[in-house]
Amino acid sequence: MNIDMIRAAAQRLEGHARKTPLLSSPFLDEIAGRRLFVKPECLQHTGSFKFRGGWSALSAMDEATRQKGVLAFSSGNHAQGVAFAAQQHGVPAVIIMPADAPQLKIDNTRALGAEVVLYDRAKESREEIGARLEAERGLTLVKPYDEPQVIAGQGTCGLEIAQQAADLGISEAEVVVCCGGGGLTSGIALALEADAPGLKVRPAEPEGFDDVKRSLASGQIETNPAMSGNICDAILTPAAGDLTFPIMHRLCGPGIAVSEDECLHAMALAFLRLKLVVEPGGAAAMAAALFHGDELEGDTVIATISGGNVDPEMFTRALQSYAR
Amino acid sequence: MNIDMIRAAAQRLEGHARKTPLLSSPFLDEIAGRRLFVKPECLQHTGSFKFRGGWSALSAMDEATRQKGVLAFSSGNHAQGVAFAAQQHGVPAVIIMPADAPQLKIDNTRALGAEVVLYDRAKESREEIGARLEAERGLTLVKPYDEPQVIAGQGTCGLEIAQQAADLGISEAEVVVCCGGGGLTSGIALALEADAPGLKVRPAEPEGFDDVKRSLASGQIETNPAMSGNICDAILTPAAGDLTFPIMHRLCGPGIAVSEDECLHAMALAFLRLKLVVEPGGAAAMAAALFHGDELEGDTVIATISGGNVDPEMFTRALQSYAR
């Protein structure tokens, strides 16, 4: 896993993934107590950065392998990113989702051209179903984060941050990244190490699901006690990956844990001041930048917004609580 | 009023106004029945395209005039665009607003560095107050649309559309523009005439406030019967301007009138599929592209989103009605 893989992914993504802008607002600078720039990956295809990793993985396969199709386990952003990348490549995608997933997510994934295979969480193993489909149909599994070409794809977001910061004359800043399994965080960290060494990555996680923060402190991979029970569903993962953690350990500053209310507040501020739709997990880094300034250093912070796939009910809750 | 003024404005805006992207979604293409690209000026500074015109007007003044400060009548997007452009230039801005304007809008305009002068709509004339301030303090009035340098600033949005369409290989398309007084519409039309003559502008307006549609049909400036009574407040104007109408008459195809419900529906789709916060008037062009396809020609339509300054209550109404 190295910078050359990220640069190669950037070439493959050229003209396919969106280069998202860096946005700011004087109102947010005032709350943050320093200059705050936001990298809105909610504006990426399928509404999250996951399209970058999906496209990178698909485009890196040899033609014969790719033609047989790809497989992913997900009911969320990774599923949509892989499904759309496969559709754009003209190859099959099979997404394995729990039968009790929201109908809207099932419908959306199908509408992006994927075959959705539903399983019963209580009685079936998604891994067994996946292994059978891999064997029978020659599908290739695209893992959500612990996969070199996926990390390389997410790292292209970091190349853009490095370039955009340079264009603004920014050579030193903290870059706060919404962190689940660490694919985006480690990819951005590698890109910045090469292209903007004065920009340091800080992972942001939900309180109670701050395995990466604890892992960075202890020096080994720690786990979360649960996989649910927090509104930041997009970044709830059991633990960082075997590929992503060593990169984060080498390159990242201490993690920052944010509360659910801080995420809802950040969502409301993104609505008011940036005109962006952000999902709870996608608001974690912005929440850290806005409300944990005492854990940050320097006069400039850049916060990623990792996604915007939020239900109307949750979005309305954020507005009713904090858009005043 | 000509293309050279727009190109000169683009040079003055370089590094100050945002170049907004062109966004799309396969879900929206399907509803529109053709390829739909969206130009989201809600992502512009202060949440609307008005910052372009404000910056253009301020930056075109001679230094002595500018230093004395500027004046605007507005409680909406134009006020914020002028206030922020003045603040960034380091010169005073006075915004004359009705005393019964929402407190949030007054607070926001003040927070952007402007002095807000309130007047009593029933007893006072804002024009008299403005004339007095112009005389006493040497302020220069920045009109919202019927002003050459303002039109030139809004036209920079059209230069970007021309370039972005060329990058996508699009040489023919209808470009639907949210239309109030016609500053954005005429500016974009002039830019496209020069740089992308296969792209034709179509003004979009609220039903019952479709003065430009009627004016284009009759060949003379028609007026609206009222200035309120529609949720598309940002684009309710008494009539097109003496400068903007002749340009629209020469260059635009027929106007399209959209209903309030179509605007709310477009807002919900922008939330779901583009992760953008759009105000009702800002959604008029997108509503025309999505729901008035029979009034459009060709396989590609580009719709401007003119702004995103919407109250949480109105946004929630759009989601509750149409985000399913």
XYZ file of C-alpha atoms in Angstrom:
648
model
C 0.000 0.000 0.000
C 1.756 3.171 -1.134
C 1.316 6.574 -2.712
C 1.926 5.259 -6.224
C -1.219 3.147 -5.927
C -3.192 6.254 -4.954
C -1.803 8.221 -7.896
C -2.649 5.348 -10.239
C -6.178 5.217 -8.793
C -6.514 8.963 -9.375
C -5.714 8.433 -13.048
C -8.329 5.688 -13.302
C -10.920 7.877 -11.532
C -10.241 10.891 -13.763
C -13.453 11.885 -15.525
C -15.494 9.375 -13.502
C -15.371 10.441 -9.857
C -16.198 14.020 -8.962
C -13.534 16.345 -7.655
C -15.422 17.732 -4.683
C -14.758 21.378 -3.747
C -13.481 22.809 -0.446
C -16.234 24.909 1.133
C -16.267 27.361 4.029
C -18.446 29.892 5.819
C -17.537 32.811 8.080
C -20.279 31.608 10.452
C -18.561 28.237 10.863
C -15.116 29.825 11.273
C -16.512 31.774 14.213
C -17.901 28.666 15.929
C -14.744 26.663 15.278
C -12.499 29.471 16.515
C -10.233 29.012 13.506
C -10.531 28.727 9.725
C -12.638 25.690 8.853
C -12.752 24.150 5.379
C -15.088 21.314 4.552
C -14.524 18.588 1.935
C -18.075 17.500 0.999
C -17.958 13.906 -0.225
C -21.750 13.899 0.132
C -21.562 15.492 -3.327
C -19.689 12.465 -4.694
C -21.612 10.027 -6.935
C -24.028 7.916 -4.824
C -23.716 10.446 -1.996
C -20.522 9.271 -0.329
C -16.760 8.805 -0.813
C -17.380 5.052 -1.242
C -17.765 5.485 -5.011
C -14.048 6.332 -5.176
C -13.020 3.005 -3.634
C -15.592 1.083 -5.648
C -14.415 2.572 -8.934
C -10.782 2.065 -7.985
C -11.324 -1.621 -7.197
C -13.360 -2.300 -10.346
C -11.011 -0.436 -12.648
C -7.931 -2.188 -11.236
C -9.222 -5.701 -12.060
C -8.148 -7.493 -15.191
C -10.854 -7.511 -17.810
C -11.787 -11.215 -17.511
C -12.159 -11.014 -13.738
C -14.193 -7.814 -13.911
C -16.552 -9.184 -16.562
C -17.629 -11.970 -14.223
C -18.847 -9.353 -11.769
C -18.332 -8.191 -8.222
C -19.826 -8.897 -4.833
C -20.229 -6.754 -1.715
C -21.786 -7.144 1.726
C -23.457 -3.903 2.704
C -26.760 -2.204 3.180
C -25.240 1.233 3.014
C -22.854 3.547 1.247
C -20.378 0.867 0.155
C -23.172 -1.073 -1.573
C -24.257 1.959 -3.572
C -20.687 2.923 -4.449
C -19.850 -0.569 -5.724
C -23.183 -0.978 -7.519
C -22.859 2.293 -9.437
C -19.183 1.690 -10.262
C -20.109 -1.752 -11.633
C -23.024 -0.352 -13.621
C -20.760 2.306 -15.149
C -18.249 -0.428 -16.053
C -21.062 -2.489 -17.584
C -20.464 -5.515 -15.349
C -22.720 -7.346 -12.851
C -22.795 -6.476 -9.152
C -24.358 -8.656 -6.470
C -25.018 -6.988 -3.137
C -25.832 -9.169 -0.135
C -28.136 -7.333 2.256
C -30.123 -8.371 5.335
C -33.773 -9.041 4.535
C -34.795 -6.495 7.164
C -32.832 -3.648 5.535
C -34.962 -0.583 4.761
C -36.907 -1.069 1.530
C -35.631 2.272 0.233
C -32.005 1.096 0.462
C -32.875 -2.158 -1.295
C -34.731 -0.263 -4.020
C -31.908 2.241 -4.471
C -29.268 -0.452 -4.775
C -31.384 -2.302 -7.371
C -32.004 0.960 -9.232
C -28.232 1.346 -9.552
C -28.237 -1.898 -11.521
C -27.228 -4.362 -8.813
C -28.739 -7.757 -8.049
C -29.706 -7.728 -4.390
C -29.524 -11.042 -2.523
C -31.376 -10.921 0.778
C -30.542 -13.145 3.759
C -32.057 -13.811 7.147
C -29.722 -12.358 9.774
C -30.934 -14.815 12.411
C -30.612 -18.027 10.392
C -28.089 -17.477 7.615
C -24.449 -16.435 7.298
C -23.786 -13.745 4.737
C -20.202 -14.984 4.455
C -21.422 -18.470 3.472
C -23.786 -17.021 0.903
C -20.972 -14.842 -0.430
C -18.543 -17.759 -0.647
C -21.115 -19.800 -2.576
C -21.720 -16.964 -5.056
C -17.995 -16.423 -5.486
C -17.508 -20.108 -6.269
C -20.572 -20.574 -8.476
C -20.403 -17.381 -10.480
C -16.789 -16.319 -10.278
C -17.669 -13.035 -8.572
C -14.906 -11.028 -6.883
C -15.545 -9.710 -3.373
C -14.908 -5.981 -2.911
C -14.257 -5.459 0.795
C -15.375 -2.129 2.263
C -12.020 -0.937 3.642
C -9.314 -3.525 4.226
C -8.462 -3.825 0.545
C -5.500 -2.052 -1.120
C -7.302 -0.774 -4.206
C -10.189 0.471 -2.078
C -7.817 2.382 0.193
C -6.095 3.737 -2.931
C -9.425 4.998 -4.258
C -10.350 6.720 -0.994
C -6.847 8.215 -0.951
C -7.656 10.213 -4.081
C -9.745 12.415 -1.799
C -6.507 13.201 0.025
C -4.702 14.125 -3.192
C -7.477 16.633 -3.872
C -7.236 18.061 -0.346
C -3.469 18.490 -0.755
C -3.916 20.344 -4.046
C -6.797 22.488 -2.814
C -4.932 23.429 0.374
C -1.883 24.412 -1.684
C -4.091 26.559 -3.931
C -5.302 28.361 -0.796
C -1.758 28.812 0.490
C -2.330 26.394 3.372
C 0.762 24.406 4.302
C -0.160 23.454 7.872
C -3.529 22.193 9.102
C -5.272 19.415 10.932
C -7.414 17.263 8.649
C -10.244 15.596 10.542
C -11.664 12.495 8.848
C -14.842 10.540 9.662
C -13.520 7.104 10.588
C -15.153 3.669 10.536
C -12.863 0.874 9.313
C -10.215 3.405 8.335
C -10.249 3.169 4.540
C -10.811 6.876 3.991
C -8.653 7.895 6.948
C -5.633 5.797 5.962
C -5.968 6.697 2.271
C -6.048 10.416 3.000
C -3.154 10.067 5.464
C -0.960 8.399 2.831
C -1.826 11.022 0.227
C -1.067 13.904 2.574
C 2.191 12.323 3.752
C 3.377 12.492 0.151
C 1.841 15.717 -1.112
C 1.208 17.916 1.944
C 3.307 16.742 4.892
C 2.244 19.740 6.986
C -1.352 18.468 6.944
C -1.983 15.926 9.716
C -4.912 13.526 9.849
C -7.095 13.143 12.946
C -9.764 10.399 12.971
C -13.228 11.353 14.255
C -15.573 8.696 15.664
C -18.812 8.436 17.642
C -18.511 8.282 21.429
C -18.776 4.657 22.564
C -17.560 3.469 19.137
C -14.109 5.063 19.295
C -12.076 1.929 18.663
C -9.585 3.756 16.455
C -8.998 6.451 19.070
C -8.326 3.735 21.645
C -6.249 1.721 19.171
C -4.048 4.718 18.400
C -3.533 5.224 22.134
C -2.748 1.587 22.924
C -0.808 0.824 19.759
C -2.881 -2.246 18.881
C -6.239 -2.891 17.216
C -9.025 -2.431 19.770
C -12.635 -3.371 19.082
C -16.074 -1.851 19.633
C -18.454 -3.626 21.993
C -21.409 -3.367 19.593
C -22.348 -2.670 15.981
C -25.477 -0.656 16.629
C -26.933 1.808 19.095
C -25.696 5.048 17.552
C -27.136 7.291 14.832
C -23.764 7.358 13.015
C -24.536 4.047 11.282
C -22.211 4.670 8.331
C -19.087 4.596 10.508
C -19.961 1.851 13.014
C -17.485 -0.966 12.367
C -16.183 -3.714 14.663
C -12.542 -2.635 14.389
C -9.971 -1.016 12.117
C -8.466 -3.241 9.427
C -5.148 -5.060 9.340
C -4.121 -2.854 6.439
C -5.635 0.422 7.595
C -4.548 0.436 11.244
C -0.752 0.378 10.743
C -1.054 3.303 8.326
C -3.178 5.279 10.781
C -0.842 4.390 13.657
C 2.142 5.686 11.733
C 0.565 8.872 10.380
C -2.422 10.054 12.429
C -2.674 12.246 15.494
C -4.969 11.276 18.381
C -8.588 10.362 17.606
C -11.526 12.567 18.578
C -14.830 11.149 19.851
C -18.026 13.126 19.240
C -21.518 12.813 20.668
C -24.698 12.134 18.723
C -25.952 15.607 19.587
C -22.770 17.181 18.268
C -23.306 15.339 14.977
C -26.937 16.504 14.765
C -25.790 20.054 15.502
C -23.144 19.848 12.762
C -25.796 18.544 10.327
C -27.986 21.560 11.114
C -25.059 23.941 10.590
C -24.190 22.286 7.273
C -27.828 22.860 6.258
C -27.813 26.514 7.341
C -24.327 27.592 6.303
C -23.157 25.260 3.524
C -26.472 24.119 1.978
C -25.345 20.507 2.239
C -27.236 17.386 3.253
C -25.029 15.389 5.630
C -25.718 12.066 7.340
C -24.940 11.656 11.059
C -21.748 9.637 10.579
C -20.716 11.982 7.787
C -20.928 14.908 10.195
C -18.548 13.448 12.793
C -15.429 15.212 11.528
C -17.224 18.531 11.190
C -18.586 18.082 14.722
C -15.042 17.506 15.988
C -13.803 20.621 14.197
C -16.667 22.759 15.507
C -17.054 21.510 19.067
C -13.698 19.953 20.035
C -11.454 22.851 19.151
C -9.521 22.371 22.383
C -8.297 19.030 21.035
C -6.981 20.644 17.834
C -3.953 22.790 17.097
C -3.174 25.588 14.673
C -5.294 28.165 12.888
C -6.764 25.965 10.137
C -8.786 22.763 10.192
C -10.127 20.792 7.228
C -13.033 18.419 7.932
C -14.250 15.725 5.568
C -17.968 15.126 5.174
C -18.004 11.447 4.287
C -21.612 11.067 3.127
C -25.134 12.439 2.862
C -27.379 9.378 2.727
C -29.733 10.257 5.551
C -33.433 9.530 5.972
C -35.784 12.535 5.954
C -36.856 11.721 9.530
C -33.310 11.887 10.916
C -32.574 15.042 8.947
C -35.721 16.693 10.254
C -34.694 15.723 13.786
C -31.383 17.537 13.316
C -33.129 20.650 11.993
C -35.720 20.695 14.756
C -33.033 20.315 17.409
C -30.364 22.685 16.144
C -31.375 24.811 13.112
C -32.295 27.970 14.921
C -23.990 45.168 -21.854
C -21.821 42.633 -23.683
C -19.728 39.496 -23.359
C -16.525 41.454 -22.721
C -18.043 42.801 -19.493
C -18.815 39.238 -18.397
C -15.281 38.078 -19.184
C -13.866 41.032 -17.267
C -16.143 40.212 -14.315
C -14.909 36.604 -14.415
C -11.336 37.862 -14.054
C -12.319 40.009 -11.066
C -14.199 37.089 -9.461
C -11.303 34.651 -9.941
C -10.226 33.302 -6.553
C -13.175 34.988 -4.810
C -16.374 33.413 -6.137
C -16.675 29.645 -6.176
C -16.759 27.746 -9.437
C -19.751 25.548 -8.714
C -19.728 22.022 -10.186
C -22.228 20.395 -12.548
C -23.985 17.546 -10.721
C -26.233 14.726 -11.900
C -27.941 11.552 -10.753
C -29.244 8.567 -12.711
C -32.426 8.793 -10.604
C -33.078 12.330 -11.818
C -32.282 11.451 -15.435
C -34.999 8.833 -15.256
C -37.612 11.273 -13.947
C -36.618 13.961 -16.440
C -36.642 11.527 -19.339
C -33.329 12.903 -20.568
C -29.885 13.703 -19.171
C -30.220 16.341 -16.459
C -27.284 18.337 -15.128
C -27.667 20.722 -12.229
C -25.611 23.889 -11.585
C -25.849 24.353 -7.797
C -25.401 28.027 -6.987
C -26.702 27.199 -3.503
C -23.053 26.244 -2.933
C -21.903 29.769 -3.840
C -20.775 32.075 -1.009
C -23.805 33.281 1.018
C -25.876 30.471 -0.485
C -26.887 32.004 -3.798
C -25.593 33.313 -7.139
C -26.121 36.866 -5.844
C -22.575 36.951 -4.483
C -21.302 36.939 -8.084
C -23.179 40.117 -8.964
C -22.328 41.753 -5.653
C -18.615 41.081 -6.075
C -18.713 42.170 -9.705
C -20.361 45.489 -8.836
C -18.037 46.236 -5.898
C -14.875 45.267 -7.755
C -15.804 47.387 -10.809
C -16.069 50.627 -8.797
C -13.206 53.087 -8.652
C -11.413 52.946 -5.329
C -12.678 56.285 -3.962
C -16.302 55.416 -4.694
C -15.984 51.930 -3.233
C -14.343 53.174 -0.035
C -17.412 55.281 0.761
C -19.488 52.131 0.809
C -22.489 50.564 -0.877
C -26.211 50.414 -0.313
C -28.820 47.785 -1.137
C -32.532 47.315 -0.583
C -33.210 43.673 0.208
C -34.139 41.273 2.928
C -32.897 38.298 1.001
C -30.149 36.816 -1.128
C -29.051 40.087 -2.746
C -28.516 41.650 0.696
C -26.278 38.815 1.825
C -24.347 38.741 -1.449
C -23.663 42.496 -1.355
C -22.879 42.485 2.383
C -20.320 39.686 2.107
C -18.740 41.142 -1.040
C -18.381 44.496 0.751
C -16.948 42.856 3.861
C -14.393 40.982 1.737
C -13.461 44.288 0.055
C -13.134 45.946 3.465
C -15.720 48.643 2.739
C -19.017 49.552 4.457
C -22.361 48.130 3.346
C -25.738 49.496 4.410
C -28.712 47.234 3.821
C -32.194 48.729 4.092
C -34.657 46.108 5.312
C -38.267 46.227 6.485
C -38.545 46.248 10.295
C -40.773 43.173 10.112
C -38.178 41.072 8.266
C -37.350 37.790 10.029
C -34.872 38.350 12.850
C -32.642 35.588 11.478
C -32.198 37.434 8.175
C -31.421 40.670 9.998
C -28.912 38.868 12.226
C -27.273 37.105 9.278
C -26.883 40.307 7.295
C -25.330 42.042 10.318
C -23.048 39.057 10.908
C -21.729 39.516 7.370
C -20.521 42.952 8.450
C -23.348 45.124 7.106
C -25.133 47.957 8.869
C -28.840 47.181 8.734
C -31.227 50.134 8.567
C -34.788 49.132 9.365
C -37.843 50.992 8.083
C -41.561 50.821 8.673
C -43.172 49.481 5.503
C -46.475 51.228 6.303
C -45.125 54.698 7.089
C -41.751 55.107 5.395
C -40.346 54.899 1.858
C -37.197 52.832 1.524
C -36.309 54.814 -1.590
C -36.386 58.076 0.407
C -34.247 56.562 3.134
C -31.854 55.246 0.492
C -31.647 58.606 -1.293
C -30.881 60.326 2.013
C -28.103 57.852 2.831
C -26.659 58.178 -0.657
C -26.554 61.964 -0.304
C -25.324 62.095 3.295
C -22.730 59.345 3.184
C -21.819 59.051 -0.471
C -22.970 55.435 -0.636
C -23.480 53.802 -4.049
C -26.684 51.861 -4.650
C -26.199 48.303 -5.971
C -29.431 47.370 -7.732
C -30.413 43.704 -7.623
C -30.625 43.012 -11.361
C -31.042 45.975 -13.696
C -27.416 47.031 -13.407
C -24.741 46.190 -16.008
C -22.006 45.050 -13.615
C -24.482 42.912 -11.681
C -25.639 41.220 -14.886
C -21.979 40.744 -15.835
C -21.302 39.037 -12.507
C -24.249 36.681 -12.830
C -23.117 35.950 -16.382
C -19.943 34.342 -15.045
C -22.172 31.433 -14.068
C -22.923 31.050 -17.775
C -19.233 31.043 -18.715
C -18.767 28.147 -16.285
C -21.742 26.263 -17.742
C -20.331 26.697 -21.263
C -16.937 25.326 -20.196
C -18.392 22.464 -18.152
C -20.730 21.447 -20.968
C -17.818 21.439 -23.420
C -15.802 19.269 -21.020
C -18.696 16.783 -21.047
C -18.930 16.881 -24.842
C -22.306 18.644 -24.751
C -22.809 21.071 -27.627
C -26.621 21.236 -27.619
C -28.884 21.560 -24.586
C -31.636 23.603 -23.034
C -30.451 25.598 -20.016
C -33.299 26.332 -17.619
C -32.693 29.291 -15.306
C -34.660 30.385 -12.224
C -35.909 33.842 -13.195
C -36.967 36.832 -11.078
C -35.825 40.187 -12.467
C -33.727 38.453 -15.081
C -30.182 39.257 -13.930
C -29.041 35.649 -13.839
C -31.093 34.657 -16.874
C -29.836 37.464 -19.125
C -26.247 37.099 -17.899
C -26.184 33.381 -18.614
C -27.874 33.928 -21.996
C -25.179 36.413 -23.062
C -22.390 34.102 -21.914
C -23.828 31.110 -23.763
C -24.441 33.124 -26.931
C -20.705 33.771 -27.042
C -19.216 30.533 -25.741
C -21.818 27.803 -26.348
C -24.327 28.904 -28.993
C -25.941 25.452 -29.048
C -27.075 25.957 -25.450
C -30.368 27.854 -25.235
C -31.739 29.540 -22.125
C -35.300 28.967 -20.897
C -36.545 31.068 -17.945
C -38.432 29.230 -15.187
C -40.903 31.090 -12.951
C -43.637 30.362 -10.415
C -47.172 29.974 -11.754
C -49.064 33.245 -11.253
C -45.767 35.194 -11.238
C -44.726 34.354 -14.804
C -44.265 37.884 -16.046
C -41.165 36.977 -18.053
C -42.946 34.095 -19.789
C -45.767 36.471 -20.721
C -43.319 39.219 -21.672
C -41.413 36.901 -23.995
C -44.721 35.931 -25.623
C -46.019 39.486 -26.014
C -42.697 41.129 -26.836
C -43.004 43.802 -24.147
C -42.418 43.977 -20.397
C -45.440 42.556 -18.550
C -45.885 42.816 -14.788
C -46.950 40.552 -11.941
C -50.153 41.417 -10.084
C -48.555 40.923 -6.648
C -45.236 40.625 -4.847
C -46.213 37.920 -2.380
C -48.400 34.871 -2.090
C -45.982 32.224 -3.341
C -43.304 30.190 -1.552
C -40.729 31.104 -4.240
C -39.976 34.416 -2.494
C -36.468 34.741 -3.946
C -37.757 35.125 -7.506
C -40.907 37.203 -6.974
C -40.258 40.530 -8.684
C -42.658 43.108 -10.130
C -41.273 42.845 -13.675
C -38.143 42.187 -15.699
C -35.682 45.059 -16.011
C -35.174 47.521 -18.825
C -31.706 46.064 -19.341
C -32.487 42.398 -18.756
C -35.664 42.044 -20.817
C -34.247 42.977 -24.245
C -31.440 40.457 -23.730
C -33.893 37.716 -22.741
C -36.198 38.631 -25.617
C -33.366 38.290 -28.111
C -31.829 35.102 -26.736
C -34.265 33.007 -24.676
C -36.774 30.360 -25.651
C -40.284 30.376 -24.150
C -40.646 30.626 -20.370
C -41.845 27.738 -18.219
C -44.171 28.224 -15.238
C -43.984 25.738 -12.352
C -46.282 25.106 -9.409
C -45.385 25.411 -5.737
C -45.792 21.654 -5.334
C -43.421 20.994 -8.216
C -40.828 23.188 -6.484
C -41.297 21.341 -3.172
C -40.965 18.035 -5.018
C -37.761 19.192 -6.706
C -36.397 20.292 -3.305
C -37.052 16.802 -1.928
C -35.343 15.185 -4.921
C -32.330 17.485 -4.535
C -32.161 16.334 -0.900
C -32.420 12.644 -1.794
C -30.339 12.485 -4.963
C -27.910 15.404 -4.908
C -27.519 16.064 -1.160
C -28.223 19.739 -1.739
C -30.301 22.206 0.258
C -32.401 24.222 -2.202
C -34.881 27.032 -1.510
C -38.280 27.002 -3.247
C -37.443 29.687 -5.812
C -34.058 28.063 -6.351
C -35.788 24.824 -7.307
C -37.963 26.336 -10.070
C -35.611 25.468 -12.944
C -35.056 21.944 -11.663
C -38.831 21.538 -11.307
C -39.258 22.642 -14.923
C -36.612 20.158 -16.084
C -38.130 17.295 -14.072
C -41.843 17.874 -14.537
C -42.238 19.929 -17.736
C -40.248 17.726 -20.064
C -42.906 18.089 -22.746
C -42.019 21.775 -22.983
C -38.340 20.992 -23.568
C -36.424 19.654 -26.556
C -33.362 17.498 -27.028
C -31.681 14.837 -24.923
C -29.904 17.080 -22.420
C -31.120 19.756 -20.021
C -29.060 21.855 -17.609
C -30.947 23.420 -14.680
C -29.568 26.138 -12.441
C -30.253 26.013 -8.719
C -30.179 29.691 -7.842
C -30.068 29.507 -4.037
C -30.415 27.492 -0.842
C -31.486 30.009 1.787
C -34.569 28.224 3.073
C -36.047 28.092 6.569
C -35.988 24.719 8.330
C -39.808 24.727 8.454
C -40.200 25.071 4.681
C -37.506 22.485 4.037
C -39.181 20.035 6.399
C -42.465 20.635 4.566
C -40.809 19.639 1.288
C -39.362 16.469 2.827
C -42.615 15.474 4.493
C -44.531 15.986 1.251
C -42.176 14.439 -1.290
C -39.114 12.650 0.197
C -40.407 9.102 0.072
